[in-house]
C-alpha positions as CSV (number, residue, x, y, z in Angstrom):
1,M,87.4,104.4,97.4
2,R,88.5,101.0,96.2
3,P,88.5,98.3,98.8
4,R,92.0,97.4,99.9
5,K,93.0,94.0,98.6
6,R,93.9,91.1,100.9
7,K,97.7,90.5,101.1
8,R,98.2,86.7,100.9
9,S,101.5,85.1,101.8
10,F,102.5,82.1,99.6
11,A,105.2,81.2,102.1
12,T,103.7,79.9,105.4
13,K,106.4,77.4,106.4
14,P,108.8,78.4,109.1
15,L,112.0,79.8,107.7
16,T,115.3,78.1,108.3
17,P,118.5,80.1,108.7
18,L,120.3,80.6,105.4
19,K,123.7,78.9,105.5
20,R,126.8,81.0,104.9
21,Y,128.1,79.5,101.7
22,G,130.6,80.4,99.1
23,L,130.3,80.2,95.3
24,A,132.2,76.9,95.2
25,S,129.3,75.1,96.8
26,L,126.7,76.3,94.3
27,P,126.0,74.0,91.3
28,Y,125.3,77.1,89.2
29,F,128.9,78.1,89.5
30,S,130.5,74.8,88.6
31,K,133.6,75.1,86.4
32,A,131.7,73.4,83.6
33,T,128.9,76.1,83.8
34,Q,131.3,79.0,83.7
35,E,133.2,77.5,80.7
36,A,130.1,76.6,78.7
37,P,129.3,78.5,75.4
38,M,127.3,81.6,75.9
39,P,123.9,81.4,74.2
40,H,122.3,84.5,72.9
41,I,119.4,85.8,70.6
42,T,119.7,88.6,68.2
43,A,117.3,91.4,68.9
44,T,115.5,93.2,66.0
45,D,118.1,96.0,66.0
46,G,121.1,93.6,65.8
47,T,122.0,93.6,69.4
48,R,122.9,90.2,70.9
49,I,121.1,89.4,74.1
50,H,122.8,86.8,76.3
51,Y,120.7,84.3,78.3
52,E,121.3,81.2,80.4
53,E,118.7,78.5,81.1
54,K,118.2,75.4,83.3
55,G,115.4,73.0,83.9
56,H,112.2,71.9,82.1
57,G,108.6,72.8,82.1
58,R,106.7,76.0,81.7
59,P,109.2,79.0,81.2
60,L,110.1,81.5,83.9
61,V,112.1,84.4,82.5
62,M,114.0,86.3,85.1
63,I,115.0,90.0,84.5
64,H,117.7,91.6,86.7
65,G,118.1,95.3,87.9
66,W,120.1,98.2,86.8
67,T,123.9,97.7,86.6
68,F,123.5,94.0,87.5
69,S,123.2,90.7,85.5
70,G,121.1,87.5,85.2
71,R,123.8,85.8,87.4
72,F,122.6,87.8,90.4
73,F,119.9,85.1,90.6
74,H,122.6,82.6,91.3
75,R,121.0,81.5,94.7
76,N,117.7,80.9,93.0
77,V,118.1,79.2,89.7
78,E,119.0,75.8,91.1
79,A,115.8,75.6,93.3
80,L,113.5,77.1,90.8
81,S,114.7,74.9,88.0
82,E,113.2,71.9,89.7
83,H,109.8,73.4,88.9
84,A,110.2,75.4,85.7
85,R,112.4,76.1,82.6
86,V,114.3,79.0,84.2
87,I,115.8,81.5,81.8
88,T,117.9,84.4,83.1
89,M,118.7,87.2,80.5
90,D,121.2,89.9,80.6
91,L,119.8,93.3,79.6
92,R,121.6,95.0,76.8
93,G,124.6,96.9,78.2
94,H,124.8,94.4,81.0
95,G,126.6,91.0,81.7
96,R,127.4,89.1,78.6
97,S,125.0,90.9,76.3
98,D,126.2,93.3,73.6
99,K,126.8,96.9,74.8
100,P,125.8,99.2,71.9
101,K,125.8,103.0,72.1
102,H,122.0,103.1,71.6
103,G,118.7,101.6,72.7
104,Y,118.8,102.1,76.5
105,R,115.1,103.1,76.8
106,I,112.6,101.0,78.8
107,A,110.6,100.5,75.6
108,R,113.5,99.0,73.8
109,L,114.3,96.7,76.7
110,A,110.8,95.5,76.5
111,A,111.2,94.8,72.8
112,D,114.4,92.8,73.7
113,L,112.3,90.7,76.1
114,R,109.8,90.1,73.4
115,D,112.6,89.2,70.9
116,L,113.9,86.7,73.4
117,I,110.5,85.1,74.0
118,G,109.9,84.9,70.3
119,A,113.4,83.6,69.4
120,L,113.1,80.8,71.9
121,N,109.5,80.1,70.9
122,L,108.2,80.4,74.5
123,Q,104.6,80.1,75.4
124,D,102.7,80.4,78.7
125,V,105.5,82.4,80.2
126,T,105.9,83.7,83.7
127,V,108.1,86.8,83.7
128,L,109.9,87.9,86.8
129,G,111.3,91.4,87.1
130,W,113.4,92.8,89.8
131,S,113.8,96.5,90.2
132,I,114.1,98.0,86.7
133,G,112.9,94.6,85.4
134,C,109.4,95.6,86.6
135,P,109.0,98.6,84.2
136,V,110.4,96.4,81.4
137,I,107.5,94.1,82.0
138,W,105.1,97.0,82.3
139,S,106.3,98.4,79.1
140,Y,105.8,94.9,77.4
141,L,102.3,94.8,78.7
142,E,101.6,98.3,77.4
143,L,103.2,97.8,73.9
144,F,102.5,94.0,73.3
145,G,99.7,93.1,75.7
146,Q,99.7,89.7,77.3
147,D,101.1,87.9,74.2
148,R,102.7,84.6,75.2
149,L,102.5,85.5,78.9
150,R,100.8,83.5,81.7
151,S,101.7,85.6,84.7
152,A,104.2,88.1,86.2
153,I,106.2,88.4,89.4
154,F,107.4,91.9,90.4
155,V,110.2,92.4,92.9
156,Q,110.6,95.7,94.8
157,Q,109.9,98.5,92.4
158,T,107.9,101.7,92.8
159,P,105.7,103.0,89.9
160,K,107.3,106.5,90.0
161,Q,110.9,107.2,91.1
162,Y,110.7,111.1,90.9
163,Y,109.0,112.9,93.7
164,S,106.0,115.2,93.1
165,P,103.6,117.2,95.3
166,E,101.3,114.2,95.7
167,W,103.9,111.4,95.5
168,K,106.7,110.8,98.0
169,L,107.3,107.0,97.4
170,G,110.2,107.6,95.0
171,H,113.9,106.8,95.0
172,A,115.8,107.6,98.1
173,T,118.4,109.8,96.2
174,C,117.5,109.9,92.5
175,Y,114.1,111.6,92.9
176,D,114.6,114.6,90.6
177,Q,116.8,116.0,87.8
178,A,119.5,117.1,90.3
179,G,119.5,113.6,91.8
180,L,119.8,112.0,88.5
181,A,122.7,114.4,87.5
182,Y,124.5,113.5,90.7
183,L,124.1,109.8,90.2
184,Q,125.4,110.1,86.6
185,Q,128.5,112.0,87.8
186,Q,129.2,109.2,90.4
187,V,128.9,106.6,87.7
188,F,131.3,108.3,85.3
189,L,133.8,109.5,87.9
190,D,134.1,106.6,90.4
191,S,132.2,103.7,89.2
192,E,134.2,101.2,91.4
193,N,133.3,103.0,94.6
194,F,129.7,103.6,93.4
195,D,129.2,99.8,92.8
196,Q,130.6,98.9,96.2
197,T,128.2,101.4,97.9
198,N,125.3,100.3,95.7
199,L,125.7,96.7,96.4
200,A,126.0,97.3,100.1
201,D,122.8,99.5,100.1
202,C,121.0,96.8,98.3
203,L,121.6,94.1,101.0
204,S,120.2,93.8,104.5
205,H,122.8,91.2,105.4
206,E,126.5,90.6,104.9
207,I,127.3,88.1,102.2
208,P,130.5,85.8,101.8
209,K,133.5,87.7,100.4
210,D,133.8,85.5,97.3
211,E,130.1,86.1,96.5
212,K,130.5,89.8,96.9
213,A,133.6,89.8,94.6
214,F,131.7,87.8,92.0
215,L,128.7,90.3,92.1
216,L,131.0,93.3,91.8
217,R,132.7,91.7,88.8
218,E,129.3,91.2,87.2
219,M,128.5,94.9,87.9
220,A,131.8,96.1,86.4
221,A,130.7,94.6,83.0
222,S,128.1,97.4,82.5
223,P,129.7,100.5,80.8
224,N,129.1,103.9,82.3
225,Y,127.3,105.2,79.1
226,A,124.8,102.4,79.2
227,R,124.2,102.8,82.9
228,S,123.7,106.6,82.5
229,A,121.4,106.4,79.5
230,M,119.2,103.6,81.0
231,M,118.7,105.3,84.3
232,A,118.0,108.7,82.6
233,D,115.1,107.1,80.8
234,H,113.9,104.8,83.6
235,T,113.8,107.2,86.5
236,T,111.6,109.8,84.8
237,Q,108.9,107.2,84.0
238,D,105.5,107.2,85.8
239,W,103.5,104.1,85.5
240,R,100.7,104.9,87.7
241,D,98.2,105.7,84.9
242,V,98.5,102.4,83.2
243,L,99.0,99.8,86.0
244,P,95.3,99.7,86.9
245,H,94.6,98.5,83.3
246,F,96.8,95.4,83.4
247,S,94.8,92.3,84.2
248,L,97.6,89.8,84.1
249,R,97.8,87.5,87.2
250,S,100.7,89.0,89.2
251,L,102.6,89.1,92.4
252,M,104.6,91.9,94.0
253,M,107.3,91.1,96.4
254,V,107.8,94.0,98.9
255,A,111.0,94.5,100.9
256,E,110.5,96.3,104.2
257,K,114.1,97.1,104.9
258,D,115.0,98.7,101.5
259,K,117.1,101.8,101.8
260,I,116.7,102.7,98.1
261,L,112.9,102.4,97.6
262,P,110.3,102.6,100.4
263,A,108.1,99.7,100.7
264,G,105.0,101.9,100.1
265,G,105.9,102.2,96.4
266,P,105.8,98.5,95.5
267,A,102.8,98.0,97.7
268,W,101.0,100.7,95.7
269,V,101.5,98.6,92.7
270,A,99.8,95.6,94.3
271,D,96.9,97.7,95.5
272,H,96.2,99.2,92.0
273,M,96.9,96.3,89.7
274,P,93.5,94.3,89.6
275,N,95.0,90.8,89.8
276,C,98.2,91.5,91.7
277,E,98.8,90.3,95.3
278,A,101.6,91.3,97.6
279,V,104.0,89.3,99.7
280,F,106.1,91.2,102.3
281,F,109.6,90.4,103.2
282,K,110.3,91.8,106.6
283,D,114.1,91.1,106.7
284,S,115.1,92.2,103.1
285,A,116.6,95.2,101.5
286,H,116.5,95.7,97.7
287,M,118.0,92.2,96.9
288,V,115.1,90.2,98.3
289,F,116.3,87.0,96.6
290,I,119.6,87.2,98.5
291,D,118.5,88.5,101.8
292,E,115.7,86.0,102.2
293,T,116.7,83.4,99.6
294,E,114.6,80.5,100.9
295,K,111.4,82.5,101.3
296,F,111.9,84.0,97.9
297,N,112.3,80.7,96.2
298,R,109.4,79.1,98.0
299,T,107.2,82.1,97.2
300,V,108.1,81.9,93.5
301,I,107.5,78.1,93.4
302,E,104.1,78.4,95.0
303,F,103.1,81.2,92.6
304,L,104.1,79.1,89.6
305,K,101.9,76.3,90.8
306,G,98.8,78.6,90.7
């Protein structure tokens, strides 16, 4: 049996209460920022992938989760950009990226990530993937190796969402074909209510009304056909066989109050990737970067210094 690896916390300073603030107080949401031209790169299949960037130094590319957008990291970009060139991308079918009727497999998303890194001529990159952003990075590593990468940060994702006789650390509801079919029906028949419920389930704490409204608008930008196709590919994947072969320096953030994915799944990743450590967030649901914003930012900054 492999020895269990030590779990090291990069955030040892005492936490301060997160202030209740609205979007108006966030520099990232200034009027000038919202009205600025929308930069994009063109992927190899012609799809335009939108991105936003701030700061200087080594690049940190942040990849959001399913149905969301790069602007879900609005609480983090300002602080992180003091230490890195922060680039947030919108996956195809999300945010301000194109929404074609094709290309919603994880492998294609990994190719989009490679196209972005190549088009911007990035080197020595730290990639940060939250939720579905994790398998995008795993697929990148499987297909392209560590090309241009320095390190990776994973945020709250299990290596296998479907249940099986030996695996019970999957998704809370979408854990088999019946669960997938039900989720797809919800998305097509009542996407507005689905988004409201999904956002609430992803958070451990209440957020300001204007922030909630903003995030729901971001979610509404993702069409139902893109959501359905992406989840159909993502949720059937099993990454357990390949993860032990990735040697990239990595970190997994584990949320202990997540209603969607049990903490044991992400912790498994940290235990089985040779150079991956785990940091536990005791007061976070699926959106660690919102529930424990200050600890999330400090943890990323400390990891980037390594």
